[in-house]
PDB file of C-alpha atoms and ligand atoms in Angstrom:
ATOM      1  CA  MET A 476     -32.485  12.494  31.458  1.00 50.00           C
ATOM      2  CA  ALA A 477     -31.428  11.124  28.024  1.00 52.00           C
ATOM      3  CA  THR A 478     -27.641  10.515  27.886  1.00 58.00           C
ATOM      4  CA  LEU A 479     -25.793  11.289  24.608  1.00 54.00           C
ATOM      5  CA  PRO A 480     -24.159   8.334  22.934  1.00 56.00           C
ATOM      6  CA  ALA A 481     -20.463   7.857  23.820  1.00 59.00           C
ATOM      7  CA  ILE A 482     -17.955   8.952  21.060  1.00 57.00           C
ATOM      8  CA  PRO A 483     -16.281   5.840  19.773  1.00 66.00           C
ATOM      9  CA  GLN A 484     -12.560   5.583  20.909  1.00 82.00           C
ATOM     10  CA  ARG A 485     -11.646   2.641  18.785  1.00 88.00           C
ATOM     11  CA  TYR A 486     -11.685   1.589  15.055  1.00 93.00           C
ATOM     12  CA  THR A 487     -14.405  -0.997  14.150  1.00 94.00           C
ATOM     13  CA  GLY A 488     -13.600  -4.630  13.119  1.00 94.00           C
ATOM     14  CA  PRO A 489     -13.607  -4.142   9.295  1.00 95.00           C
ATOM     15  CA  ALA A 490     -11.261  -1.050   9.584  1.00 96.00           C
ATOM     16  CA  ILE A 491      -8.896  -2.951  11.915  1.00 96.00           C
ATOM     17  CA  ALA A 492      -8.999  -5.872   9.408  1.00 97.00           C
ATOM     18  CA  PHE A 493      -8.273  -3.709   6.346  1.00 98.00           C
ATOM     19  CA  HIS A 494      -5.372  -1.888   8.327  1.00 97.00           C
ATOM     20  CA  TRP A 495      -3.524  -5.182   9.271  1.00 97.00           C
ATOM     21  CA  ILE A 496      -4.089  -7.337   6.214  1.00 98.00           C
ATOM     22  CA  ILE A 497      -2.923  -4.463   3.868  1.00 98.00           C
ATOM     23  CA  ALA A 498      -0.103  -3.653   6.199  1.00 98.00           C
ATOM     24  CA  ALA A 499       1.021  -7.297   6.322  1.00 98.00           C
ATOM     25  CA  LEU A 500       0.833  -7.668   2.510  1.00 98.00           C
ATOM     26  CA  ILE A 501       2.895  -4.590   1.939  1.00 98.00           C
ATOM     27  CA  ALA A 502       5.603  -5.845   4.361  1.00 98.00           C
ATOM     28  CA  CYS A 503       5.529  -9.250   2.643  1.00 98.00           C
ATOM     29  CA  ASN A 504       5.871  -7.466  -0.619  1.00 98.00           C
ATOM     30  CA  LEU A 505       8.817  -5.396   0.324  1.00 98.00           C
ATOM     31  CA  ILE A 506      10.690  -8.210   2.012  1.00 97.00           C
ATOM     32  CA  LEU A 507      10.176 -10.174  -1.245  1.00 97.00           C
ATOM     33  CA  ILE A 508      11.496  -7.503  -3.465  1.00 97.00           C
ATOM     34  CA  TRP A 509      14.443  -6.696  -1.110  1.00 97.00           C
ATOM     35  CA  THR A 510      15.502 -10.400  -1.003  1.00 97.00           C
ATOM     36  CA  VAL A 511      14.839 -11.469  -4.508  1.00 96.00           C
ATOM     37  CA  ASP A 512      18.455 -11.027  -5.675  1.00 95.00           C
ATOM     38  CA  SER A 513      19.591 -13.500  -3.171  1.00 95.00           C
ATOM     39  CA  PHE A 514      17.311 -16.123  -4.590  1.00 94.00           C
ATOM     40  CA  PRO A 515      18.291 -19.036  -6.833  1.00 94.00           C
ATOM     41  CA  LYS A 516      18.022 -17.894 -10.342  1.00 92.00           C
ATOM     42  CA  ASP A 517      14.952 -19.926 -11.366  1.00 95.00           C
ATOM     43  CA  TRP A 518      13.081 -18.686  -8.191  1.00 95.00           C
ATOM     44  CA  GLU A 519      13.459 -15.017  -9.356  1.00 94.00           C
ATOM     45  CA  ARG A 520      10.675 -14.989 -11.813  1.00 94.00           C
ATOM     46  CA  PRO A 521       8.184 -16.764  -9.616  1.00 95.00           C
ATOM     47  CA  ALA A 522       9.064 -14.220  -6.791  1.00 96.00           C
ATOM     48  CA  ILE A 523       8.446 -11.396  -8.975  1.00 96.00           C
ATOM     49  CA  ASP A 524       5.144 -12.987 -10.121  1.00 96.00           C
ATOM     50  CA  LEU A 525       4.099 -13.318  -6.332  1.00 98.00           C
ATOM     51  CA  HIS A 526       5.277  -9.663  -5.912  1.00 98.00           C
ATOM     52  CA  LYS A 527       2.850  -8.576  -8.714  1.00 98.00           C
ATOM     53  CA  SER A 528       0.033 -10.810  -7.169  1.00 98.00           C
ATOM     54  CA  ILE A 529       0.279  -9.479  -3.675  1.00 98.00           C
ATOM     55  CA  GLY A 530       0.601  -5.882  -5.015  1.00 98.00           C
ATOM     56  CA  ILE A 531      -2.645  -6.307  -7.152  1.00 98.00           C
ATOM     57  CA  THR A 532      -4.377  -7.596  -4.118  1.00 98.00           C
ATOM     58  CA  VAL A 533      -3.183  -4.679  -1.992  1.00 98.00           C
ATOM     59  CA  LEU A 534      -4.473  -2.318  -4.834  1.00 98.00           C
ATOM     60  CA  LEU A 535      -7.949  -3.929  -4.716  1.00 98.00           C
ATOM     61  CA  LEU A 536      -8.033  -3.969  -0.847  1.00 98.00           C
ATOM     62  CA  ALA A 537      -6.905  -0.369  -0.688  1.00 98.00           C
ATOM     63  CA  LEU A 538      -9.694   0.563  -2.962  1.00 98.00           C
ATOM     64  CA  MET A 539     -12.225  -1.221  -1.229  1.00 98.00           C
ATOM     65  CA  ARG A 540     -11.017   0.340   2.125  1.00 97.00           C
ATOM     66  CA  LEU A 541     -11.076   3.864   0.631  1.00 97.00           C
ATOM     67  CA  ILE A 542     -14.671   3.434  -0.559  1.00 97.00           C
ATOM     68  CA  TRP A 543     -15.632   1.649   2.814  1.00 96.00           C
ATOM     69  CA  ARG A 544     -14.050   4.722   4.393  1.00 94.00           C
ATOM     70  CA  GLN A 545     -16.326   7.251   2.781  1.00 94.00           C
ATOM     71  CA  THR A 546     -19.351   5.907   4.697  1.00 94.00           C
ATOM     72  CA  HIS A 547     -17.532   4.977   7.920  1.00 93.00           C
ATOM     73  CA  THR A 548     -15.967   7.875   9.906  1.00 90.00           C
ATOM     74  CA  PRO A 549     -13.040   6.827  11.998  1.00 91.00           C
ATOM     75  CA  PRO A 550     -12.973   7.532  15.847  1.00 89.00           C
ATOM     76  CA  PRO A 551     -11.593  11.149  16.298  1.00 86.00           C
ATOM     77  CA  LEU A 552      -8.209  11.589  17.837  1.00 86.00           C
ATOM     78  CA  PRO A 553      -8.551  12.755  21.409  1.00 82.00           C
ATOM     79  CA  THR A 554      -8.960  16.513  21.867  1.00 85.00           C
ATOM     80  CA  SER A 555      -6.058  16.521  24.451  1.00 85.00           C
ATOM     81  CA  TYR A 556      -3.536  15.996  21.442  1.00 85.00           C
ATOM     82  CA  PRO A 557      -2.184  19.373  20.298  1.00 88.00           C
ATOM     83  CA  LYS A 558      -3.885  20.537  16.966  1.00 92.00           C
ATOM     84  CA  ILE A 559      -0.723  20.260  15.063  1.00 92.00           C
ATOM     85  CA  GLU A 560      -0.307  16.509  15.754  1.00 88.00           C
ATOM     86  CA  ARG A 561      -4.076  16.001  14.997  1.00 91.00           C
ATOM     87  CA  THR A 562      -3.499  17.703  11.700  1.00 94.00           C
ATOM     88  CA  GLY A 563      -0.351  15.893  11.048  1.00 93.00           C
ATOM     89  CA  ALA A 564      -1.781  12.436  11.693  1.00 91.00           C
ATOM     90  CA  HIS A 565      -4.728  13.487   9.356  1.00 93.00           C
ATOM     91  CA  ALA A 566      -2.353  14.387   6.554  1.00 95.00           C
ATOM     92  CA  ALA A 567      -0.146  11.411   6.997  1.00 95.00           C
ATOM     93  CA  HIS A 568      -3.278   9.210   6.718  1.00 94.00           C
ATOM     94  CA  ILE A 569      -4.314  10.862   3.415  1.00 97.00           C
ATOM     95  CA  LEU A 570      -0.778  10.349   2.074  1.00 97.00           C
ATOM     96  CA  LEU A 571      -0.858   6.738   3.239  1.00 97.00           C
ATOM     97  CA  TYR A 572      -4.059   6.239   1.121  1.00 98.00           C
ATOM     98  CA  VAL A 573      -2.326   7.875  -1.919  1.00 98.00           C
ATOM     99  CA  ILE A 574       0.650   5.443  -1.488  1.00 98.00           C
ATOM    100  CA  MET A 575      -1.380   2.416  -0.988  1.00 98.00           C
ATOM    101  CA  ILE A 576      -3.097   2.941  -4.245  1.00 98.00           C
ATOM    102  CA  GLY A 577      -0.256   4.646  -5.985  1.00 98.00           C
ATOM    103  CA  LEU A 578       2.441   2.233  -5.282  1.00 98.00           C
ATOM    104  CA  PRO A 579       0.745  -0.936  -6.698  1.00 98.00           C
ATOM    105  CA  PHE A 580      -0.692   1.109  -9.443  1.00 98.00           C
ATOM    106  CA  THR A 581       2.593   2.323 -10.690  1.00 98.00           C
ATOM    107  CA  GLY A 582       3.898  -1.209 -10.420  1.00 98.00           C
ATOM    108  CA  TRP A 583       0.951  -2.439 -12.592  1.00 98.00           C
ATOM    109  CA  MET A 584       1.708   0.504 -15.052  1.00 98.00           C
ATOM    110  CA  HIS A 585       5.348  -0.521 -15.198  1.00 98.00           C
ATOM    111  CA  ASP A 586       4.491  -4.277 -15.651  1.00 98.00           C
ATOM    112  CA  SER A 587       1.881  -3.235 -18.504  1.00 98.00           C
ATOM    113  CA  ALA A 588       4.649  -1.643 -20.329  1.00 97.00           C
ATOM    114  CA  PHE A 589       6.805  -4.830 -20.125  1.00 96.00           C
ATOM    115  CA  LYS A 590       7.948  -5.674 -23.506  1.00 93.00           C
ATOM    116  CA  LEU A 591       7.861  -9.444 -22.772  1.00 91.00           C
ATOM    117  CA  ALA A 592       4.075  -9.276 -21.420  1.00 90.00           C
ATOM    118  CA  ALA A 593       2.727 -11.435 -24.062  1.00 88.00           C
ATOM    119  CA  GLN A 594       5.185 -14.460 -23.106  1.00 91.00           C
ATOM    120  CA  HIS A 595       4.452 -13.647 -19.450  1.00 92.00           C
ATOM    121  CA  PRO A 596       0.782 -13.296 -18.845  1.00 94.00           C
ATOM    122  CA  LEU A 597      -0.317 -12.019 -15.544  1.00 96.00           C
ATOM    123  CA  LYS A 598      -1.933 -14.735 -13.400  1.00 96.00           C
ATOM    124  CA  LEU A 599      -2.657 -13.904  -9.871  1.00 98.00           C
ATOM    125  CA  TYR A 600      -1.015 -16.569  -7.509  1.00 98.00           C
ATOM    126  CA  GLY A 601      -0.734 -18.622 -10.727  1.00 96.00           C
ATOM    127  CA  ILE A 602      -4.702 -19.106 -10.727  1.00 97.00           C
ATOM    128  CA  VAL A 603      -6.585 -15.911 -11.585  1.00 97.00           C
ATOM    129  CA  PRO A 604      -6.007 -14.471 -14.963  1.00 97.00           C
ATOM    130  CA  TRP A 605      -5.560 -10.543 -14.786  1.00 98.00           C
ATOM    131  CA  PHE A 606      -5.076  -7.983 -17.322  1.00 98.00           C
ATOM    132  CA  ARG A 607      -2.444  -5.391 -18.295  1.00 98.00           C
ATOM    133  CA  ILE A 608      -3.524  -1.748 -18.644  1.00 98.00           C
ATOM    134  CA  PRO A 609      -4.595  -1.698 -22.355  1.00 97.00           C
ATOM    135  CA  ALA A 610      -3.398   1.997 -22.959  1.00 97.00           C
ATOM    136  CA  ILE A 611       0.028   1.230 -21.693  1.00 97.00           C
ATOM    137  CA  GLN A 612       0.165  -2.318 -23.407  1.00 96.00           C
ATOM    138  CA  ASN A 613      -0.879  -1.114 -26.722  1.00 95.00           C
ATOM    139  CA  LEU A 614       1.717   1.682 -26.908  1.00 96.00           C
ATOM    140  CA  PRO A 615       4.344   1.316 -29.790  1.00 95.00           C
ATOM    141  CA  GLN A 616       7.528  -0.512 -28.788  1.00 91.00           C
ATOM    142  CA  PRO A 617      10.072   2.349 -28.442  1.00 91.00           C
ATOM    143  CA  GLU A 618       7.539   4.438 -26.379  1.00 95.00           C
ATOM    144  CA  LYS A 619       6.605   1.402 -24.219  1.00 96.00           C
ATOM    145  CA  GLU A 620      10.299   0.984 -23.305  1.00 95.00           C
ATOM    146  CA  HIS A 621      10.652   4.441 -22.280  1.00 97.00           C
ATOM    147  CA  TRP A 622       7.563   4.305 -20.109  1.00 98.00           C
ATOM    148  CA  HIS A 623       8.668   1.033 -18.781  1.00 98.00           C
ATOM    149  CA  ALA A 624      11.561   2.788 -17.223  1.00 98.00           C
ATOM    150  CA  VAL A 625       9.755   5.988 -16.151  1.00 98.00           C
ATOM    151  CA  PHE A 626       7.052   3.931 -14.402  1.00 98.00           C
ATOM    152  CA  PHE A 627       9.467   1.901 -12.521  1.00 98.00           C
ATOM    153  CA  GLN A 628      11.179   5.173 -11.308  1.00 98.00           C
ATOM    154  CA  TRP A 629       7.703   6.276 -10.041  1.00 98.00           C
ATOM    155  CA  HIS A 630       7.167   2.982  -8.358  1.00 98.00           C
ATOM    156  CA  GLY A 631      10.491   3.184  -6.483  1.00 98.00           C
ATOM    157  CA  ALA A 632      10.155   6.908  -5.482  1.00 98.00           C
ATOM    158  CA  LEU A 633       6.710   5.865  -4.047  1.00 98.00           C
ATOM    159  CA  ALA A 634       8.358   3.120  -2.241  1.00 98.00           C
ATOM    160  CA  TYR A 635      10.794   5.636  -0.674  1.00 98.00           C
ATOM    161  CA  ALA A 636       7.901   8.053   0.184  1.00 98.00           C
ATOM    162  CA  LEU A 637       6.232   5.032   2.127  1.00 98.00           C
ATOM    163  CA  TYR A 638       9.318   4.158   4.048  1.00 98.00           C
ATOM    164  CA  VAL A 639       9.383   8.031   5.174  1.00 97.00           C
ATOM    165  CA  LEU A 640       5.653   8.068   5.906  1.00 97.00           C
ATOM    166  CA  PHE A 641       5.877   4.770   7.865  1.00 96.00           C
ATOM    167  CA  VAL A 642       8.485   6.054  10.113  1.00 96.00           C
ATOM    168  CA  LEU A 643       6.403   9.089  10.908  1.00 94.00           C
ATOM    169  CA  HIS A 644       3.092   7.103  11.354  1.00 93.00           C
ATOM    170  CA  VAL A 645       4.793   4.665  13.792  1.00 94.00           C
ATOM    171  CA  ALA A 646       6.669   7.425  15.581  1.00 93.00           C
ATOM    172  CA  GLY A 647       3.424   9.368  15.940  1.00 89.00           C
ATOM    173  CA  ALA A 648       1.755   6.338  17.487  1.00 90.00           C
ATOM    174  CA  LEU A 649       4.564   5.578  19.855  1.00 92.00           C
ATOM    175  CA  LYS A 650       4.762   9.187  20.908  1.00 89.00           C
ATOM    176  CA  HIS A 651       1.064   9.024  21.990  1.00 85.00           C
ATOM    177  CA  GLN A 652       1.408   5.555  23.507  1.00 86.00           C
ATOM    178  CA  LEU A 653       4.569   5.847  25.393  1.00 88.00           C
ATOM    179  CA  TRP A 654       5.218   9.719  25.939  1.00 88.00           C
ATOM    180  CA  ASP A 655       1.619  10.735  26.374  1.00 83.00           C
ATOM    181  CA  ARG A 656       0.529   7.524  27.878  1.00 84.00           C
ATOM    182  CA  LYS A 657      -2.662   7.351  25.951  1.00 82.00           C
ATOM    183  CA  PRO A 658      -3.985   3.979  24.724  1.00 83.00           C
ATOM    184  CA  GLU A 659      -3.248   4.686  21.084  1.00 81.00           C
ATOM    185  CA  LEU A 660      -2.330   1.043  19.740  1.00 87.00           C
ATOM    186  CA  GLN A 661      -5.470  -0.204  21.328  1.00 88.00           C
ATOM    187  CA  ARG A 662      -7.584   1.930  19.234  1.00 87.00           C
ATOM    188  CA  MET A 663      -6.221  -0.266  16.136  1.00 92.00           C
ATOM    189  CA  LEU A 664      -6.106  -3.661  17.847  1.00 90.00           C
ATOM    190  CA  PRO A 665      -8.846  -6.163  17.798  1.00 87.00           C
TER     191      PRO A 665
HETATM  192  C1  HEM B 497       2.227  -3.580  -2.093  1.00 81.00           C
HETATM  193  C2  HEM B 497       2.419  -2.938  -3.228  1.00 81.00           C
HETATM  194  C3  HEM B 497       3.751  -2.816  -3.888  1.00 81.00           C
HETATM  195  C4  HEM B 497       4.858  -2.669  -3.144  1.00 81.00           C
HETATM  196  C5  HEM B 497       5.095  -2.209  -1.791  1.00 81.00           C
HETATM  197  C6  HEM B 497       6.061  -2.855  -4.051  1.00 81.00           C
HETATM  198  C7  HEM B 497       7.347  -2.337  -3.705  1.00 81.00           C
HETATM  199  C8  HEM B 497       8.347  -2.423  -4.753  1.00 81.00           C
HETATM  200  C9  HEM B 497       9.751  -1.904  -4.522  1.00 81.00           C
HETATM  201  C10 HEM B 497      10.299  -1.390  -3.277  1.00 81.00           C
HETATM  202  C11 HEM B 497      10.216  -2.304  -5.672  1.00 81.00           C
HETATM  203  C12 HEM B 497      11.957  -2.103  -5.944  1.00 81.00           C
HETATM  204  C13 HEM B 497      12.050  -0.731  -6.613  1.00 81.00           C
HETATM  205  C14 HEM B 497      13.420  -0.237  -6.967  1.00 81.00           C
HETATM  206  O1  HEM B 497      14.404  -1.122  -6.878  1.00 81.00           O
HETATM  207  O2  HEM B 497      13.747   1.002  -7.005  1.00 81.00           O
HETATM  208  C15 HEM B 497       9.451  -2.947  -6.659  1.00 81.00           C
HETATM  209  C16 HEM B 497      10.016  -3.702  -7.968  1.00 81.00           C
HETATM  210  C17 HEM B 497       8.864  -4.097  -8.836  1.00 81.00           C
HETATM  211  N1  HEM B 497       7.587  -4.208  -8.543  1.00 81.00           N
HETATM  212 FE1  HEM B 497       6.572  -3.584  -6.969  1.00 81.00          FE
HETATM  213  N2  HEM B 497       5.423  -2.952  -5.400  1.00 81.00           N
HETATM  214  C18 HEM B 497       4.133  -3.252  -5.182  1.00 81.00           C
HETATM  215  C19 HEM B 497       3.159  -3.536  -6.237  1.00 81.00           C
HETATM  216  C20 HEM B 497       3.422  -3.926  -7.453  1.00 81.00           C
HETATM  217  C21 HEM B 497       2.662  -4.394  -8.405  1.00 81.00           C
HETATM  218  C22 HEM B 497       1.120  -4.350  -8.376  1.00 81.00           C
HETATM  219  C23 HEM B 497       3.157  -4.874  -9.579  1.00 81.00           C
HETATM  220  C24 HEM B 497       2.848  -5.181 -10.798  1.00 81.00           C
HETATM  221  C25 HEM B 497       1.739  -5.809 -11.028  1.00 81.00           C
HETATM  222  C26 HEM B 497       4.649  -4.576  -9.328  1.00 81.00           C
HETATM  223  C27 HEM B 497       5.796  -4.892 -10.118  1.00 81.00           C
HETATM  224  C28 HEM B 497       7.162  -4.717  -9.673  1.00 81.00           C
HETATM  225  C29 HEM B 497       8.063  -5.126 -10.591  1.00 81.00           C
HETATM  226  C30 HEM B 497       8.142  -5.672 -12.020  1.00 81.00           C
HETATM  227  C31 HEM B 497       9.368  -4.605 -10.009  1.00 81.00           C
HETATM  228  C32 HEM B 497      10.734  -4.820 -10.534  1.00 81.00           C
HETATM  229  C33 HEM B 497      11.278  -6.315 -10.010  1.00 81.00           C
HETATM  230  C34 HEM B 497      12.572  -6.579 -10.504  1.00 81.00           C
HETATM  231  O3  HEM B 497      12.697  -6.828 -11.823  1.00 81.00           O
HETATM  232  O4  HEM B 497      13.636  -6.655  -9.841  1.00 81.00           O
HETATM  233  N3  HEM B 497       4.895  -4.102  -7.980  1.00 81.00           N
HETATM  234  N4  HEM B 497       8.284  -3.232  -5.982  1.00 81.00           N
END
Protein backbone atom coordinates (compact mmCIF):
# COMPACT_ATOMS: atom_id res chain seq x y z
CA MET A 1 0.00 0.00 0.00
CA ALA A 2 1.39 3.44 -0.97
CA THR A 3 2.19 5.66 2.02
CA LEU A 4 1.32 9.36 2.01
CA PRO A 5 4.34 11.73 2.02
CA ALA A 6 5.04 13.01 5.57
CA ILE A 7 3.90 16.58 6.34
CA PRO A 8 7.10 18.66 6.79
CA GLN A 9 7.63 19.75 10.40
CA ARG A 10 10.55 22.12 9.82
CA TYR A 11 11.31 25.16 7.69
CA THR A 12 13.59 24.67 4.69
CA GLY A 13 17.17 25.97 4.44
CA PRO A 14 16.33 29.15 2.48
CA ALA A 15 13.47 30.01 4.89
CA ILE A 16 15.80 29.54 7.87
CA ALA A 17 18.53 31.65 6.20
CA PHE A 18 16.07 34.48 5.41
CA HIS A 19 14.71 34.37 8.97
CA TRP A 20 18.02 34.59 10.84
CA ILE A 21 19.88 36.91 8.45
CA ILE A 22 17.03 39.45 8.49
CA ALA A 23 16.62 39.12 12.28
CA ALA A 24 20.37 39.67 12.82
CA LEU A 25 20.46 42.71 10.51
CA ILE A 26 17.42 44.28 12.22
CA ALA A 27 19.05 43.70 15.63
CA CYS A 28 22.30 45.35 14.42
CA ASN A 29 20.35 48.31 13.07
CA LEU A 30 18.46 48.79 16.33
CA ILE A 31 21.63 48.54 18.45
CA LEU A 32 23.31 51.05 16.13
CA ILE A 33 20.51 53.61 16.42
CA TRP A 34 20.06 53.15 20.19
CA THR A 35 23.78 53.77 20.81
CA VAL A 36 24.55 56.39 18.15
CA ASP A 37 24.27 59.33 20.59
CA SER A 38 27.10 57.91 22.69
CA PHE A 39 29.50 57.73 19.71
CA PRO A 40 32.21 60.40 19.19
CA LYS A 41 30.81 63.27 17.10
CA ASP A 42 32.66 62.35 13.91
CA TRP A 43 31.38 58.74 14.04
CA GLU A 44 27.74 59.77 14.09
CA ARG A 45 27.36 60.42 10.35
CA PRO A 46 29.12 57.14 9.32
CA ALA A 47 26.99 55.25 11.89
CA ILE A 48 23.76 56.68 10.45
CA ASP A 49 25.02 55.91 6.93
CA LEU A 50 25.61 52.30 8.02
CA HIS A 51 22.10 52.26 9.53
CA LYS A 52 20.74 53.27 6.12
CA SER A 53 22.81 50.62 4.29
CA ILE A 54 21.72 47.82 6.62
CA GLY A 55 18.13 49.06 6.41
CA ILE A 56 18.07 49.01 2.58
CA THR A 57 19.59 45.49 2.72
CA VAL A 58 16.76 44.42 5.05
CA LEU A 59 14.20 45.97 2.70
CA LEU A 60 15.59 44.06 -0.31
CA LEU A 61 15.89 40.78 1.61
CA ALA A 62 12.38 41.13 3.04
CA LEU A 63 10.95 41.70 -0.46
CA MET A 64 12.84 38.66 -1.77
CA ARG A 65 11.59 36.65 1.21
CA LEU A 66 7.99 37.72 0.56
CA ILE A 67 8.22 36.75 -3.13
CA TRP A 68 9.89 33.43 -2.28
CA ARG A 69 7.22 32.75 0.36
CA GLN A 70 4.46 32.94 -2.29
CA THR A 71 5.70 29.72 -3.86
CA HIS A 72 7.00 27.95 -0.72
CA THR A 73 4.36 27.03 1.85
CA PRO A 74 5.76 26.91 5.40
CA PRO A 75 5.29 23.78 7.54
CA PRO A 76 1.89 23.97 9.28
CA LEU A 77 1.77 24.52 13.04
CA PRO A 78 0.88 21.28 14.87
CA THR A 79 -2.90 20.78 14.99
CA SER A 80 -2.51 20.04 18.71
CA TYR A 81 -2.05 23.82 19.27
CA PRO A 82 -5.36 25.55 20.09
CA LYS A 83 -6.95 27.29 17.09
CA ILE A 84 -6.57 30.72 18.70
CA GLU A 85 -2.80 30.24 19.01
CA ARG A 86 -2.45 29.14 15.41
CA THR A 87 -4.52 32.11 14.21
CA GLY A 88 -2.55 34.48 16.48
CA ALA A 89 0.79 33.15 15.20
CA HIS A 90 -0.39 33.53 11.60
CA ALA A 91 -1.56 37.12 12.22
CA ALA A 92 1.75 37.98 13.93
CA HIS A 93 3.68 36.60 10.95
CA ILE A 94 1.68 38.73 8.49
CA LEU A 95 2.27 41.84 10.64
CA LEU A 96 5.98 41.02 10.88
CA TYR A 97 6.15 41.03 7.07
CA VAL A 98 4.38 44.42 7.02
CA ILE A 99 6.96 45.77 9.49
CA MET A 100 9.99 44.14 7.84
CA ILE A 101 9.07 46.07 4.71
CA GLY A 102 7.35 49.15 6.16
CA LEU A 103 10.04 50.00 8.71
CA PRO A 104 12.96 50.26 6.29
CA PHE A 105 10.70 51.78 3.63
CA THR A 106 9.61 54.64 5.91
CA GLY A 107 13.31 55.14 6.84
CA TRP A 108 14.08 55.44 3.14
CA MET A 109 11.14 57.86 2.69
CA HIS A 110 12.43 59.94 5.62
CA ASP A 111 15.91 59.99 4.12
CA SER A 112 14.57 60.86 0.66
CA ALA A 113 13.07 64.05 2.16
CA PHE A 114 16.43 65.00 3.76
CA LYS A 115 17.13 68.61 2.78
CA LEU A 116 20.91 67.99 2.55
CA ALA A 117 20.43 64.89 0.38
CA ALA A 118 22.44 66.40 -2.47
CA GLN A 119 25.49 66.85 -0.19
CA HIS A 120 25.09 63.33 1.25
CA PRO A 121 24.48 60.89 -1.61
CA LEU A 122 23.29 57.45 -0.51
CA LYS A 123 26.06 54.85 -1.00
CA LEU A 124 25.42 51.41 0.46
CA TYR A 125 28.37 50.43 2.69
CA GLY A 126 30.29 53.33 1.10
CA ILE A 127 30.46 51.35 -2.17
CA VAL A 128 27.14 50.86 -4.01
CA PRO A 129 25.40 54.07 -5.13
CA TRP A 130 21.71 54.00 -4.19
CA PHE A 131 18.85 56.33 -5.07
CA ARG A 132 16.37 58.43 -3.11
CA ILE A 133 12.66 58.07 -3.89
CA PRO A 134 12.24 60.62 -6.73
CA ALA A 135 8.63 61.60 -5.88
CA ILE A 136 9.80 62.62 -2.39
CA GLN A 137 13.19 64.03 -3.29
CA ASN A 138 11.62 66.37 -5.86
CA LEU A 139 9.03 67.89 -3.49
CA PRO A 140 9.29 71.67 -2.98
CA GLN A 141 11.48 72.56 0.02
CA PRO A 142 8.90 73.54 2.70
CA GLU A 143 6.72 70.52 1.88
CA LYS A 144 9.78 68.30 1.99
CA GLU A 145 10.64 69.45 5.51
CA HIS A 146 7.11 68.71 6.65
CA TRP A 147 7.23 65.18 5.20
CA HIS A 148 10.75 64.63 6.55
CA ALA A 149 9.29 64.99 10.05
CA VAL A 150 6.14 62.97 9.29
CA PHE A 151 8.06 60.04 7.78
CA PHE A 152 10.35 60.02 10.80
CA GLN A 153 7.31 59.68 13.06
CA TRP A 154 6.05 56.76 10.97
CA HIS A 155 9.52 55.17 11.08
CA GLY A 156 9.64 55.48 14.88
CA ALA A 157 6.04 54.24 15.31
CA LEU A 158 6.78 51.12 13.24
CA ALA A 159 9.85 50.49 15.40
CA TYR A 160 7.56 50.47 18.48
CA ALA A 161 5.16 48.11 16.70
CA LEU A 162 8.17 45.87 15.99
CA TYR A 163 9.11 45.78 19.70
CA VAL A 164 5.57 44.69 20.63
CA LEU A 165 5.36 42.04 17.91
CA PHE A 166 8.83 40.76 18.69
CA VAL A 167 7.84 40.17 22.33
CA LEU A 168 4.64 38.35 21.27
CA HIS A 169 6.51 36.31 18.64
CA VAL A 170 9.21 35.15 21.10
CA ALA A 171 6.69 34.61 23.92
CA GLY A 172 4.59 32.38 21.62
CA ALA A 173 7.61 30.35 20.54
CA LEU A 174 8.81 29.93 24.14
CA LYS A 175 5.34 28.96 25.31
CA HIS A 176 5.22 26.13 22.75
CA GLN A 177 8.79 25.11 23.50
CA LEU A 178 8.83 25.23 27.31
CA TRP A 179 5.19 24.95 28.37
CA ASP A 180 3.76 22.65 25.70
CA ARG A 181 7.14 20.86 25.34
CA LYS A 182 6.99 20.85 21.53
CA PRO A 183 10.17 21.19 19.40
CA GLU A 184 9.17 24.70 18.27
CA LEU A 185 12.62 26.30 18.00
CA GLN A 186 13.97 23.27 16.13
CA ARG A 187 11.53 24.11 13.32
CA MET A 188 13.51 27.29 12.59
CA LEU A 189 17.04 26.02 13.36
CA PRO A 190 19.41 24.56 10.75
C1 LIG B 1 16.03 47.24 9.58
C2 LIG B 1 15.48 48.36 9.22
C3 LIG B 1 15.44 49.56 10.12
C4 LIG B 1 15.23 49.64 11.47
C5 LIG B 1 14.95 48.48 12.44
C6 LIG B 1 15.29 51.04 11.83
C7 LIG B 1 15.07 51.53 13.10
C8 LIG B 1 15.18 52.87 13.46
C9 LIG B 1 14.87 53.41 14.76
C10 LIG B 1 14.34 52.62 15.95
C11 LIG B 1 15.13 54.73 14.72
C12 LIG B 1 14.92 55.75 15.87
C13 LIG B 1 13.50 56.30 15.72
C14 LIG B 1 13.16 57.30 16.82
O1 LIG B 1 14.08 57.85 17.44
O2 LIG B 1 11.94 57.53 17.02
C15 LIG B 1 15.64 55.05 13.41
C16 LIG B 1 16.09 56.30 12.98
C17 LIG B 1 16.51 56.59 11.70
N1 LIG B 1 16.48 55.77 10.60
FE1 LIG B 1 16.01 53.78 10.64
N2 LIG B 1 15.55 51.77 10.69
C18 LIG B 1 15.65 50.92 9.62
C19 LIG B 1 15.88 51.27 8.30
C20 LIG B 1 16.21 52.53 7.83
C21 LIG B 1 16.47 52.89 6.46
C22 LIG B 1 16.38 51.95 5.26
C23 LIG B 1 16.80 54.21 6.46
C24 LIG B 1 17.18 55.10 5.29
C25 LIG B 1 17.58 54.69 4.10
C26 LIG B 1 16.75 54.69 7.81
C27 LIG B 1 17.02 55.98 8.21
C28 LIG B 1 16.95 56.44 9.50
C29 LIG B 1 17.35 57.78 9.90
C30 LIG B 1 17.95 58.86 9.00
C31 LIG B 1 17.09 57.88 11.28
C32 LIG B 1 17.36 59.08 12.17
C33 LIG B 1 18.79 58.95 12.69
C34 LIG B 1 19.18 60.17 13.51
O3 LIG B 1 19.29 61.22 12.91
O4 LIG B 1 19.36 60.01 14.73
N3 LIG B 1 16.37 53.65 8.62
N4 LIG B 1 15.64 53.91 12.65
